[in-house]
Tab-separated table of C-alpha atoms in Angstrom:
chain	number	residue	atom	x	y	z
A	16	MET	CA	-217.268	36.031	-109.915
A	17	ASP	CA	-217.257	34.499	-106.345
A	18	ASN	CA	-213.897	35.744	-105.153
A	19	PRO	CA	-212.391	39.169	-105.061
A	20	PRO	CA	-209.335	40.032	-107.039
A	21	SER	CA	-206.779	37.975	-105.403
A	22	SER	CA	-203.510	39.904	-106.252
A	23	VAL	CA	-203.661	43.616	-105.788
A	24	LYS	CA	-200.034	44.059	-105.034
A	25	LEU	CA	-197.806	47.126	-104.843
A	26	SER	CA	-195.426	48.506	-102.299
A	27	LEU	CA	-197.332	51.572	-101.131
A	28	SER	CA	-194.021	53.229	-100.271
A	29	ARG	CA	-192.800	52.858	-103.890
A	30	ALA	CA	-196.075	54.185	-105.224
A	31	THR	CA	-196.112	57.273	-102.994
A	32	HIS	CA	-192.607	58.598	-103.262
A	33	LYS	CA	-193.660	62.029	-104.540
A	34	ASP	CA	-196.383	63.432	-102.293
A	35	GLY	CA	-196.221	60.790	-99.564
A	36	LYS	CA	-199.121	60.712	-97.176
A	37	ALA	CA	-201.905	61.959	-99.428
A	38	ARG	CA	-201.057	59.576	-102.190
A	39	LYS	CA	-200.635	56.613	-99.916
A	40	ALA	CA	-203.920	57.296	-98.125
A	41	ALA	CA	-205.737	57.474	-101.526
A	42	LEU	CA	-204.230	54.132	-102.507
A	43	GLU	CA	-205.040	52.410	-99.316
A	44	VAL	CA	-208.690	53.348	-99.588
A	45	TRP	CA	-208.807	52.113	-103.197
A	46	PHE	CA	-206.968	48.972	-102.219
A	47	GLU	CA	-209.510	47.969	-99.705
A	48	GLU	CA	-212.376	48.651	-102.253
A	49	VAL	CA	-210.712	46.517	-104.825
A	50	ARG	CA	-209.952	43.636	-102.361
A	51	ARG	CA	-213.752	43.369	-101.700
A	52	ALA	CA	-214.832	43.835	-105.261
A	53	ARG	CA	-216.395	41.027	-107.282
A	54	TRP	CA	-215.605	42.150	-110.816
A	55	GLY	CA	-215.966	39.747	-113.800
A	56	SER	CA	-215.803	42.373	-116.551
A	57	MET	CA	-214.984	46.006	-117.385
A	58	ALA	CA	-218.835	46.562	-117.390
A	59	GLU	CA	-219.000	45.468	-113.764
A	60	VAL	CA	-216.102	47.877	-112.912
A	61	LYS	CA	-217.978	50.712	-114.640
A	62	ARG	CA	-221.120	49.910	-112.826
A	63	HIS	CA	-219.378	50.358	-109.520
A	64	TYR	CA	-217.116	53.243	-110.519
A	65	ARG	CA	-219.140	55.315	-112.904
A	66	THR	CA	-216.324	57.939	-113.382
A	67	ALA	CA	-213.742	55.281	-114.323
A	68	SER	CA	-212.581	55.359	-117.926
A	69	VAL	CA	-212.046	52.140	-119.874
A	70	VAL	CA	-209.043	52.793	-122.033
A	71	THR	CA	-208.421	49.294	-123.575
A	72	ALA	CA	-209.730	45.784	-123.024
A	73	GLU	CA	-207.423	45.486	-119.963
A	74	ARG	CA	-206.775	49.047	-118.854
A	75	ILE	CA	-208.969	51.359	-116.779
A	76	VAL	CA	-208.371	54.829	-115.260
A	77	PHE	CA	-209.825	55.512	-111.797
A	78	ASN	CA	-210.209	58.982	-110.274
A	79	ILE	CA	-209.337	58.614	-106.588
A	80	LYS	CA	-209.139	60.763	-103.413
A	81	GLY	CA	-211.979	63.132	-104.406
A	82	ASN	CA	-210.695	63.257	-107.905
A	83	ASP	CA	-207.224	64.573	-106.787
A	84	TYR	CA	-205.414	61.581	-108.464
A	85	ARG	CA	-205.723	59.368	-111.404
A	86	LEU	CA	-204.885	55.710	-111.084
A	87	VAL	CA	-204.117	53.533	-114.206
A	88	VAL	CA	-204.507	49.796	-113.741
A	89	ALA	CA	-204.518	46.641	-115.818
A	90	VAL	CA	-207.000	43.890	-114.868
A	91	ASP	CA	-207.027	40.180	-115.589
A	92	PHE	CA	-210.512	39.232	-114.606
A	93	GLU	CA	-210.008	35.422	-115.174
A	94	LYS	CA	-207.013	35.350	-112.828
A	95	ARG	CA	-208.437	38.084	-110.481
A	96	ILE	CA	-205.232	40.208	-110.724
A	97	VAL	CA	-205.031	43.957	-110.679
A	98	TRP	CA	-201.753	45.654	-111.729
A	99	ILE	CA	-201.160	49.248	-110.806
A	100	LYS	CA	-199.597	50.839	-113.828
A	101	TRP	CA	-199.394	54.458	-112.775
A	102	ILE	CA	-200.703	56.936	-110.194
A	103	GLY	CA	-200.458	60.700	-110.354
A	104	THR	CA	-202.195	64.058	-110.461
A	105	HIS	CA	-204.456	65.092	-113.300
A	106	SER	CA	-201.753	67.428	-114.637
A	107	GLU	CA	-199.191	64.569	-114.554
A	108	TYR	CA	-201.716	62.280	-116.257
A	109	GLU	CA	-201.926	64.671	-119.201
A	110	GLN	CA	-198.208	63.924	-119.905
A	111	ILE	CA	-198.436	60.154	-120.203
A	112	ASP	CA	-199.609	57.678	-122.807
A	113	VAL	CA	-202.171	55.879	-120.734
A	114	THR	CA	-202.196	52.895	-123.150
A	115	LYS	CA	-198.475	52.283	-122.612
A	116	VAL	CA	-197.411	53.620	-119.268
A	117	GLN	CA	-195.813	51.157	-116.847
A	118	TYR	CA	-195.213	51.714	-113.125
A	119	GLY	CA	-191.905	53.556	-112.633
A	120	GLY	CA	-191.896	55.245	-116.073
A	121	LYS	CA	-193.766	57.007	-118.760
């Protein structure tokens, strides 16, 4: 893939309403990495992020900020779009259905 994901969009203020600065900082670092990424498949994502977990053909879970948070995203490799579906702590993660969770809800 010649171009990085073109649409990594989320209002950081919306995504960080719970624990503010720490969550926002973690997302900002991840955002920059993804903007530079050249992913064409889940296998390429896994090569770069070995601790990431592929959940479905389009969903993947990242451990971010030194493993303090889990980030659930959906990826459309053809359109180069990444959608953030959920971010939270590991204990919060245990309470969601990762295959169905949508941003703003369980």
